[in-house]
Amino acid sequence: MIDDTNYADCLALYNFSHVDKIKGKESFSYIFNDNINYIRSLYNRGKIRNVTYDTIQKTILYGSIYLGYDLFVCPHSGNESIVPHKCHSKLCTSCGSKEAKLRAVHIFSIALDAKHRHIVFTIPKHLRSYFIKDRSLLNLLFIGARNTLACVFNDAKYRKIKMKKLFIKKHKCPYSYKNDRNKIVFGSVLTLHTFGRDLKWNPHIHCLVCEEALDTKKIK
């Protein structure tokens, strides 16, 4: 967490001329810096979490030496050059976009060349308040989405077990069909969004699912 006193001193000292509009549009750092007093009042009233407040401050401080810097000195001329550290914030238009591109390249490098589908998993509106009170429950959305896909891919086995009314031994693992020998293995990439297009609280899962799957029975 960035110390609030030092943060105020840093604002007064550097005046943050780098916090400016980009091509006529207001950047996140510009908006945050312009409304820092209001944001600080929300934080003092407990309306903003520590991690959110810390991320906002780092986004504003992007490009300053307050977040640390590397000093390069030419051994011949003695000229010095300071390169400030980046904020590595998801809200930053520079760091956030770079991290997203690196993530996309990594997934592309390990993904199979096959058709895929985009599926969105969401929850009823009257249940969303439980997730904002306890954010650890958001992990259950990944488990629920993954288990739903597992049941769809293993639909034949599920129907057979249901028709014969066989007893299914429950494992400690929360992932369905993970410990089954003759399971259908599928590929998917899941991403959590905690807000909708109207920027209101609406946790949901975006999922890219490969249309092809691996039948473990055929590789024995």
Coordinates of N, CA, C and O in Angstrom, one line a residue, residues 13-154:
L13 N 5.3 17.6 -5.6 CA 6.7 17.8 -6.1 C 6.8 17.7 -7.6 O 7.4 18.5 -8.2
Y14 N 6.2 16.7 -8.2 CA 6.3 16.4 -9.6 C 5.2 17.0 -10.4 O 5.4 17.2 -11.6
N15 N 4.1 17.3 -9.8 CA 3.0 17.9 -10.5 C 2.4 17.1 -11.7 O 1.5 17.5 -12.3
F16 N 3.1 16.0 -12.0 CA 2.6 15.0 -12.9 C 2.2 15.6 -14.2 O 1.0 15.5 -14.7
S17 N 3.1 16.2 -14.9 CA 2.9 16.8 -16.3 C 2.6 15.6 -17.3 O 2.0 15.9 -18.3
H18 N 3.0 14.4 -16.9 CA 2.8 13.3 -17.8 C 1.4 12.8 -17.8 O 0.9 12.1 -18.7
V19 N 0.6 13.2 -16.7 CA -0.8 12.8 -16.6 C -1.6 13.7 -17.5 O -1.9 14.8 -17.1
D20 N -1.8 13.3 -18.7 CA -2.4 14.2 -19.7 C -3.4 13.5 -20.5 O -3.5 12.3 -20.5
K21 N -4.1 14.2 -21.4 CA -5.1 13.6 -22.3 C -4.3 12.9 -23.4 O -3.3 13.5 -23.9
I22 N -4.8 11.8 -23.9 CA -4.2 11.1 -25.0 C -5.0 11.2 -26.2 O -6.2 10.7 -26.3
K23 N -4.5 12.0 -27.2 CA -5.2 12.2 -28.5 C -6.6 12.7 -28.3 O -7.6 12.2 -28.9
G24 N -6.8 13.7 -27.4 CA -8.1 14.3 -27.2 C -9.0 13.5 -26.2 O -10.1 14.0 -25.9
K25 N -8.5 12.3 -25.8 CA -9.4 11.5 -24.9 C -8.7 11.5 -23.5 O -7.5 11.5 -23.4
E26 N -9.6 11.4 -22.5 CA -9.1 11.3 -21.2 C -8.7 9.9 -20.8 O -9.5 9.0 -20.9
S27 N -7.4 9.8 -20.4 CA -6.9 8.4 -20.0 C -7.4 8.2 -18.5 O -7.9 9.0 -17.8
F28 N -7.2 6.9 -18.1 CA -7.6 6.5 -16.8 C -6.7 7.3 -15.7 O -7.3 7.8 -14.7
S29 N -5.4 7.5 -16.0 CA -4.6 8.2 -15.1 C -5.0 9.7 -15.0 O -5.0 10.3 -13.9
Y30 N -5.5 10.2 -16.1 CA -6.0 11.6 -16.1 C -7.2 11.7 -15.3 O -7.4 12.7 -14.5
I31 N -8.1 10.8 -15.4 CA -9.4 10.8 -14.7 C -9.2 10.6 -13.2 O -9.8 11.3 -12.4
F32 N -8.3 9.7 -12.9 CA -8.0 9.4 -11.5 C -7.4 10.6 -10.8 O -7.7 11.0 -9.7
N33 N -6.4 11.2 -11.5 CA -5.7 12.3 -10.9 C -6.6 13.5 -10.7 O -6.5 14.3 -9.8
D34 N -7.5 13.7 -11.7 CA -8.4 14.8 -11.6 C -9.5 14.7 -10.5 O -10.0 15.7 -10.0
N35 N -9.7 13.4 -10.1 CA -10.7 13.2 -9.1 C -10.1 12.5 -7.8 O -10.8 11.8 -7.1
I36 N -8.9 12.8 -7.5 CA -8.2 12.1 -6.5 C -8.8 12.4 -5.1 O -8.8 11.6 -4.2
N37 N -9.3 13.7 -4.9 CA -9.8 14.0 -3.6 C -11.1 13.3 -3.3 O -11.4 12.8 -2.2
Y38 N -11.9 13.1 -4.4 CA -13.2 12.3 -4.2 C -12.9 10.8 -4.0 O -13.5 10.2 -3.2
I39 N -11.9 10.3 -4.7 CA -11.5 8.9 -4.5 C -10.9 8.7 -3.1 O -11.2 7.7 -2.5
R40 N -10.2 9.6 -2.6 CA -9.6 9.5 -1.3 C -10.7 9.6 -0.2 O -10.7 8.8 0.8
S41 N -11.8 10.4 -0.4 CA -12.9 10.4 0.5 C -13.7 9.1 0.5 O -14.1 8.7 1.6
L42 N -13.8 8.5 -0.7 CA -14.5 7.2 -0.7 C -13.7 6.1 0.0 O -14.2 5.3 0.8
Y43 N -12.4 6.2 -0.1 CA -11.5 5.2 0.6 C -11.6 5.4 2.1 O -11.6 4.5 2.9
N44 N -11.6 6.7 2.6 CA -11.6 7.0 4.0 C -13.0 6.5 4.6 O -13.0 6.2 5.8
R45 N -14.0 6.5 3.8 CA -15.3 6.0 4.3 C -15.5 4.5 4.1 O -16.6 4.0 4.4
G46 N -14.5 3.8 3.6 CA -14.6 2.4 3.5 C -15.3 1.9 2.2 O -15.7 0.8 2.2
K47 N -15.5 2.8 1.3 CA -16.2 2.5 0.0 C -15.3 1.9 -1.0 O -15.8 1.3 -2.0
I48 N -14.0 2.0 -0.8 CA -13.0 1.4 -1.8 C -12.0 0.5 -1.0 O -11.5 0.8 0.0
R49 N -11.8 -0.7 -1.6 CA -10.9 -1.6 -1.0 C -9.4 -1.1 -1.1 O -9.1 -0.3 -1.9
N50 N -8.6 -1.7 -0.2 CA -7.2 -1.3 -0.2 C -6.5 -1.5 -1.5 O -5.7 -0.7 -2.0
V51 N -6.8 -2.7 -2.1 CA -6.1 -3.1 -3.3 C -6.6 -2.2 -4.5 O -5.8 -1.8 -5.4
T52 N -7.8 -1.7 -4.4 CA -8.3 -0.8 -5.5 C -7.7 0.5 -5.4 O -7.3 1.1 -6.4
Y53 N -7.6 1.0 -4.1 CA -7.0 2.3 -3.9 C -5.5 2.3 -4.3 O -5.0 3.3 -4.8
D54 N -4.9 1.3 -3.9 CA -3.4 1.1 -4.3 C -3.2 1.1 -5.8 O -2.3 1.7 -6.3
T55 N -4.1 0.4 -6.5 CA -4.0 0.3 -7.9 C -4.2 1.7 -8.6 O -3.5 2.0 -9.5
I56 N -5.2 2.4 -8.1 CA -5.5 3.8 -8.6 C -4.3 4.7 -8.4 O -3.9 5.4 -9.4
Q57 N -3.6 4.6 -7.3 CA -2.5 5.5 -7.0 C -1.3 5.1 -7.9 O -0.6 6.0 -8.5
K58 N -1.1 3.8 -8.1 CA 0.0 3.4 -9.0 C -0.3 3.8 -10.5 O 0.7 4.1 -11.2
T59 N -1.5 3.8 -10.8 CA -1.9 4.2 -12.2 C -1.5 5.7 -12.4 O -1.0 6.1 -13.5
I60 N -1.8 6.5 -11.4 CA -1.5 7.9 -11.5 C 0.0 8.1 -11.5 O 0.5 9.0 -12.2
L61 N 0.7 7.3 -10.7 CA 2.2 7.5 -10.6 C 3.0 6.9 -11.7 O 4.2 6.9 -11.6
Y62 N 2.3 6.4 -12.7 CA 3.0 5.8 -13.8 C 3.9 6.8 -14.5 O 3.4 7.9 -14.8
G63 N 5.1 6.5 -14.7 CA 6.0 7.4 -15.4 C 6.8 8.3 -14.5 O 7.6 9.1 -14.9
S64 N 6.6 8.2 -13.2 CA 7.3 9.0 -12.2 C 8.3 8.1 -11.5 O 8.3 6.9 -11.5
I65 N 9.3 8.8 -10.8 CA 10.4 8.0 -10.2 C 9.9 7.5 -8.8 O 10.7 6.8 -8.1
Y66 N 8.7 7.9 -8.4 CA 8.2 7.4 -7.1 C 8.0 5.9 -7.0 O 8.2 5.3 -6.0
L67 N 7.7 5.3 -8.1 CA 7.6 3.8 -8.2 C 8.9 3.1 -8.4 O 9.0 1.9 -8.6
G68 N 10.0 3.9 -8.4 CA 11.4 3.3 -8.6 C 11.8 3.6 -10.0 O 11.0 3.9 -10.9
Y69 N 13.1 3.6 -10.2 CA 13.7 3.9 -11.5 C 15.0 3.2 -11.7 O 15.7 2.8 -10.7
D70 N 15.5 3.2 -12.9 CA 16.8 2.7 -13.3 C 17.6 3.9 -13.8 O 17.1 4.6 -14.7
L71 N 18.8 4.0 -13.3 CA 19.7 5.1 -13.7 C 20.8 4.6 -14.6 O 21.6 3.7 -14.2
F72 N 20.9 5.1 -15.8 CA 21.9 4.7 -16.8 C 22.9 5.9 -17.0 O 22.5 7.0 -17.2
V73 N 24.2 5.6 -16.8 CA 25.2 6.6 -17.0 C 26.2 6.2 -18.0 O 26.7 5.0 -18.1
C74 N 26.5 7.1 -19.0 CA 27.4 6.8 -20.0 C 28.9 6.9 -19.5 O 29.2 7.9 -18.9
P75 N 29.7 5.8 -19.6 CA 31.0 5.9 -19.0 C 32.0 6.8 -19.7 O 33.0 7.2 -19.2
H76 N 31.6 7.3 -20.9 CA 32.5 8.2 -21.7 C 32.1 9.7 -21.4 O 33.0 10.5 -21.1
S77 N 30.9 10.0 -21.7 CA 30.4 11.4 -21.6 C 29.9 11.7 -20.2 O 29.9 12.9 -19.8
G78 N 29.5 10.7 -19.4 CA 29.0 11.0 -18.1 C 27.5 11.4 -18.1 O 26.9 11.7 -17.0
N79 N 26.9 11.4 -19.3 CA 25.4 11.7 -19.3 C 24.6 10.7 -18.6 O 24.9 9.5 -18.7
E80 N 23.6 11.1 -17.9 CA 22.7 10.2 -17.2 C 21.3 10.2 -17.8 O 20.8 11.2 -18.3
S81 N 20.7 9.0 -17.7 CA 19.3 8.9 -18.2 C 18.5 8.1 -17.1 O 19.0 7.0 -16.7
I82 N 17.4 8.6 -16.8 CA 16.5 7.9 -15.8 C 15.3 7.3 -16.5 O 14.6 7.9 -17.3
V83 N 15.1 6.0 -16.2 CA 14.0 5.3 -16.8 C 13.1 4.8 -15.6 O 13.4 3.9 -14.9
P84 N 11.9 5.5 -15.5 CA 11.0 5.1 -14.4 C 10.4 3.7 -14.5 O 10.2 3.3 -15.7
H85 N 10.2 3.1 -13.4 CA 9.5 1.8 -13.4 C 8.0 1.9 -13.8 O 7.4 3.0 -13.5
K86 N 7.5 0.9 -14.4 CA 6.1 0.9 -14.7 C 5.2 0.5 -13.5 O 5.7 -0.1 -12.5
C87 N 3.9 0.8 -13.6 CA 3.0 0.5 -12.4 C 2.5 -0.9 -12.4 O 2.1 -1.5 -11.4
H88 N 2.5 -1.6 -13.6 CA 2.0 -3.0 -13.8 C 0.6 -3.1 -13.3 O 0.2 -4.1 -12.7
S89 N -0.2 -2.1 -13.5 CA -1.6 -2.1 -13.1 C -2.5 -2.5 -14.3 O -2.2 -2.1 -15.4
K90 N -3.6 -3.2 -14.0 CA -4.5 -3.6 -15.0 C -5.3 -2.4 -15.6 O -5.8 -2.4 -16.7
L91 N -5.4 -1.4 -14.7 CA -6.2 -0.2 -15.1 C -5.4 0.7 -16.0 O -5.9 1.6 -16.7
C92 N -4.0 0.6 -16.0 CA -3.2 1.5 -16.8 C -3.3 1.1 -18.3 O -3.3 0.0 -18.7
T93 N -3.5 2.2 -19.1 CA -3.7 1.9 -20.5 C -2.4 1.4 -21.2 O -2.5 0.8 -22.3
S94 N -1.3 1.6 -20.6 CA 0.0 1.1 -21.2 C 0.3 -0.3 -20.6 O 0.5 -1.3 -21.4
C95 N 0.4 -0.5 -19.3 CA 0.7 -1.7 -18.7 C -0.4 -2.8 -18.9 O -0.1 -3.9 -19.2
G96 N -1.6 -2.4 -18.8 CA -2.7 -3.3 -18.9 C -2.8 -3.9 -20.3 O -3.0 -5.1 -20.4
S97 N -2.7 -3.0 -21.3 CA -2.8 -3.5 -22.7 C -1.6 -4.4 -23.0 O -1.8 -5.4 -23.7
K98 N -0.5 -4.1 -22.5 CA 0.7 -5.0 -22.7 C 0.6 -6.3 -22.1 O 0.8 -7.4 -22.7
E99 N 0.1 -6.4 -20.9 CA -0.1 -7.7 -20.2 C -1.2 -8.5 -20.9 O -1.1 -9.7 -21.0
A100 N -2.2 -7.8 -21.4 CA -3.3 -8.6 -22.1 C -2.7 -9.2 -23.4 O -3.1 -10.3 -23.8
K101 N -1.9 -8.4 -24.1 CA -1.3 -8.9 -25.4 C -0.3 -10.1 -25.1 O -0.3 -11.1 -25.8
L102 N 0.5 -10.0 -24.0 CA 1.4 -11.1 -23.7 C 0.6 -12.3 -23.3 O 1.0 -13.5 -23.6
R103 N -0.5 -12.2 -22.6 CA -1.4 -13.3 -22.2 C -2.0 -13.9 -23.5 O -2.0 -15.2 -23.6
A104 N -2.4 -13.1 -24.4 CA -3.0 -13.6 -25.6 C -2.0 -14.4 -26.4 O -2.3 -15.5 -27.0
V105 N -0.8 -13.9 -26.5 CA 0.3 -14.6 -27.3 C 0.6 -16.0 -26.6 O 0.8 -17.0 -27.3
H106 N 0.6 -16.0 -25.3 CA 0.9 -17.2 -24.6 C -0.1 -18.3 -24.8 O 0.2 -19.4 -25.1
I107 N -1.4 -17.9 -24.7 CA -2.5 -18.8 -25.0 C -2.5 -19.3 -26.4 O -2.7 -20.5 -26.7
F108 N -2.2 -18.4 -27.3 CA -2.1 -18.8 -28.8 C -1.0 -19.8 -29.0 O -1.1 -20.7 -29.8
S109 N 0.1 -19.7 -28.3 CA 1.2 -20.6 -28.5 C 1.0 -22.0 -28.0 O 1.6 -23.0 -28.5
I110 N 0.1 -22.2 -27.0 CA -0.2 -23.5 -26.5 C -1.6 -24.1 -26.9 O -1.9 -25.2 -26.7
A111 N -2.4 -23.3 -27.6 CA -3.7 -23.7 -28.1 C -3.6 -24.5 -29.4 O -2.7 -24.3 -30.2
L112 N -4.5 -25.4 -29.5 CA -4.6 -26.2 -30.8 C -5.3 -25.4 -31.9 O -6.1 -24.6 -31.6
D113 N -4.9 -25.7 -33.1 CA -5.5 -25.1 -34.3 C -6.9 -25.7 -34.5 O -7.0 -26.7 -35.3
A114 N -7.9 -25.3 -33.9 CA -9.2 -25.9 -34.0 C -10.3 -24.9 -33.8 O -10.0 -23.8 -33.3
K115 N -11.5 -25.2 -34.2 CA -12.6 -24.3 -34.0 C -13.0 -24.2 -32.5 O -12.8 -25.1 -31.8
H116 N -13.5 -23.1 -32.2 CA -13.9 -22.8 -30.8 C -15.2 -22.1 -30.7 O -15.6 -21.5 -31.7
R117 N -15.7 -22.1 -29.5 CA -17.0 -21.3 -29.3 C -16.8 -20.4 -28.0 O -16.0 -20.7 -27.1
H118 N -17.5 -19.3 -28.1 CA -17.5 -18.3 -27.0 C -18.8 -18.5 -26.2 O -19.9 -18.3 -26.7
I119 N -18.6 -18.9 -24.9 CA -19.7 -19.1 -24.0 C -19.6 -18.2 -22.8 O -18.5 -18.0 -22.3
V120 N -20.7 -17.6 -22.3 CA -20.7 -16.8 -21.2 C -21.6 -17.4 -20.1 O -22.7 -17.8 -20.3
F121 N -21.0 -17.6 -18.9 CA -21.7 -18.1 -17.7 C -21.9 -16.9 -16.7 O -21.0 -16.2 -16.4
T122 N -23.2 -16.7 -16.3 CA -23.5 -15.7 -15.4 C -24.4 -16.2 -14.3 O -24.7 -17.4 -14.2
I123 N -24.7 -15.4 -13.3 CA -25.5 -15.8 -12.2 C -26.7 -14.9 -12.1 O -26.7 -13.7 -12.6
P124 N -27.8 -15.3 -11.4 CA -29.0 -14.5 -11.2 C -28.7 -13.2 -10.5 O -27.8 -13.1 -9.7
K125 N -29.5 -12.2 -10.8 CA -29.2 -10.8 -10.2 C -29.3 -10.8 -8.7 O -28.6 -10.1 -8.0
H126 N -30.3 -11.6 -8.2 CA -30.5 -11.5 -6.7 C -29.4 -12.3 -5.9 O -29.4 -12.3 -4.7
L127 N -28.5 -13.0 -6.6 CA -27.4 -13.7 -5.9 C -26.1 -12.9 -6.0 O -25.1 -13.3 -5.3
R128 N -26.0 -11.8 -6.8 CA -24.8 -11.1 -7.0 C -24.3 -10.4 -5.7 O -23.1 -10.2 -5.5
S129 N -25.2 -10.1 -4.8 CA -24.8 -9.4 -3.6 C -23.9 -10.2 -2.7 O -23.0 -9.7 -2.0
Y130 N -24.1 -11.6 -2.7 CA -23.3 -12.5 -1.9 C -21.8 -12.4 -2.4 O -20.9 -12.6 -1.6
F131 N -21.6 -12.3 -3.7 CA -20.3 -12.3 -4.2 C -19.5 -11.0 -4.0 O -18.3 -11.0 -3.9
I132 N -20.2 -9.9 -3.9 CA -19.5 -8.6 -3.6 C -19.2 -8.5 -2.1 O -18.2 -7.9 -1.7
K133 N -19.9 -9.2 -1.2 CA -19.6 -9.3 0.2 C -18.4 -10.2 0.5 O -17.6 -9.9 1.4
D134 N -18.4 -11.3 -0.2 CA -17.3 -12.2 0.0 C -16.7 -12.6 -1.4 O -17.2 -13.4 -2.1
R135 N -15.6 -11.9 -1.8 CA -15.1 -12.1 -3.1 C -14.4 -13.4 -3.3 O -14.1 -13.8 -4.4
S136 N -14.1 -14.1 -2.2 CA -13.5 -15.4 -2.4 C -14.5 -16.4 -3.1 O -14.1 -17.4 -3.6
L137 N -15.8 -16.1 -3.1 CA -16.8 -16.9 -3.7 C -16.7 -16.8 -5.2 O -17.2 -17.7 -5.9
L138 N -16.0 -15.9 -5.8 CA -15.8 -15.7 -7.2 C -15.1 -16.9 -7.8 O -15.3 -17.3 -9.0
N139 N -14.3 -17.6 -7.0 CA -13.6 -18.8 -7.5 C -14.6 -19.9 -7.8 O -14.3 -20.8 -8.6
L140 N -15.7 -19.9 -7.1 CA -16.7 -20.9 -7.4 C -17.3 -20.8 -8.8 O -17.8 -21.8 -9.4
L141 N -17.2 -19.6 -9.4 CA -17.8 -19.4 -10.7 C -16.9 -20.2 -11.7 O -17.4 -20.8 -12.7
F142 N -15.6 -20.2 -11.5 CA -14.7 -21.0 -12.4 C -15.0 -22.5 -12.3 O -15.1 -23.2 -13.3
I143 N -15.2 -22.9 -11.0 CA -15.5 -24.3 -10.8 C -16.8 -24.7 -11.4 O -16.9 -25.8 -12.1
G144 N -17.8 -23.9 -11.2 CA -19.1 -24.2 -11.8 C -19.1 -24.2 -13.3 O -19.7 -25.1 -13.9
A145 N -18.4 -23.2 -13.9 CA -18.4 -23.2 -15.4 C -17.6 -24.4 -15.9 O -18.0 -25.0 -16.9
R146 N -16.5 -24.7 -15.3 CA -15.7 -25.9 -15.7 C -16.5 -27.2 -15.6 O -16.5 -28.0 -16.5
N147 N -17.2 -27.4 -14.5 CA -18.0 -28.6 -14.3 C -19.1 -28.7 -15.2 O -19.5 -29.8 -15.6
T148 N -19.7 -27.6 -15.6 CA -20.8 -27.6 -16.6 C -20.3 -28.1 -17.9 O -20.9 -28.9 -18.6
L149 N -19.1 -27.6 -18.3 CA -18.5 -28.0 -19.6 C -18.2 -29.5 -19.5 O -18.3 -30.3 -20.5
A150 N -17.7 -29.9 -18.4 CA -17.3 -31.3 -18.2 C -18.5 -32.3 -18.3 O -18.4 -33.3 -18.9
C151 N -19.6 -31.9 -17.8 CA -20.8 -32.7 -17.9 C -21.4 -32.7 -19.3 O -21.9 -33.7 -19.8
V152 N -21.2 -31.6 -20.1 CA -21.6 -31.5 -21.5 C -20.8 -32.5 -22.3 O -21.3 -33.3 -23.2
F153 N -19.5 -32.4 -22.2 CA -18.6 -33.3 -23.0 C -18.7 -34.7 -22.6 O -18.5 -35.6 -23.4
N154 N -19.0 -35.0 -21.3 CA -19.2 -36.4 -20.9 C -20.6 -36.7 -20.7 O -21.1 -37.5 -19.8

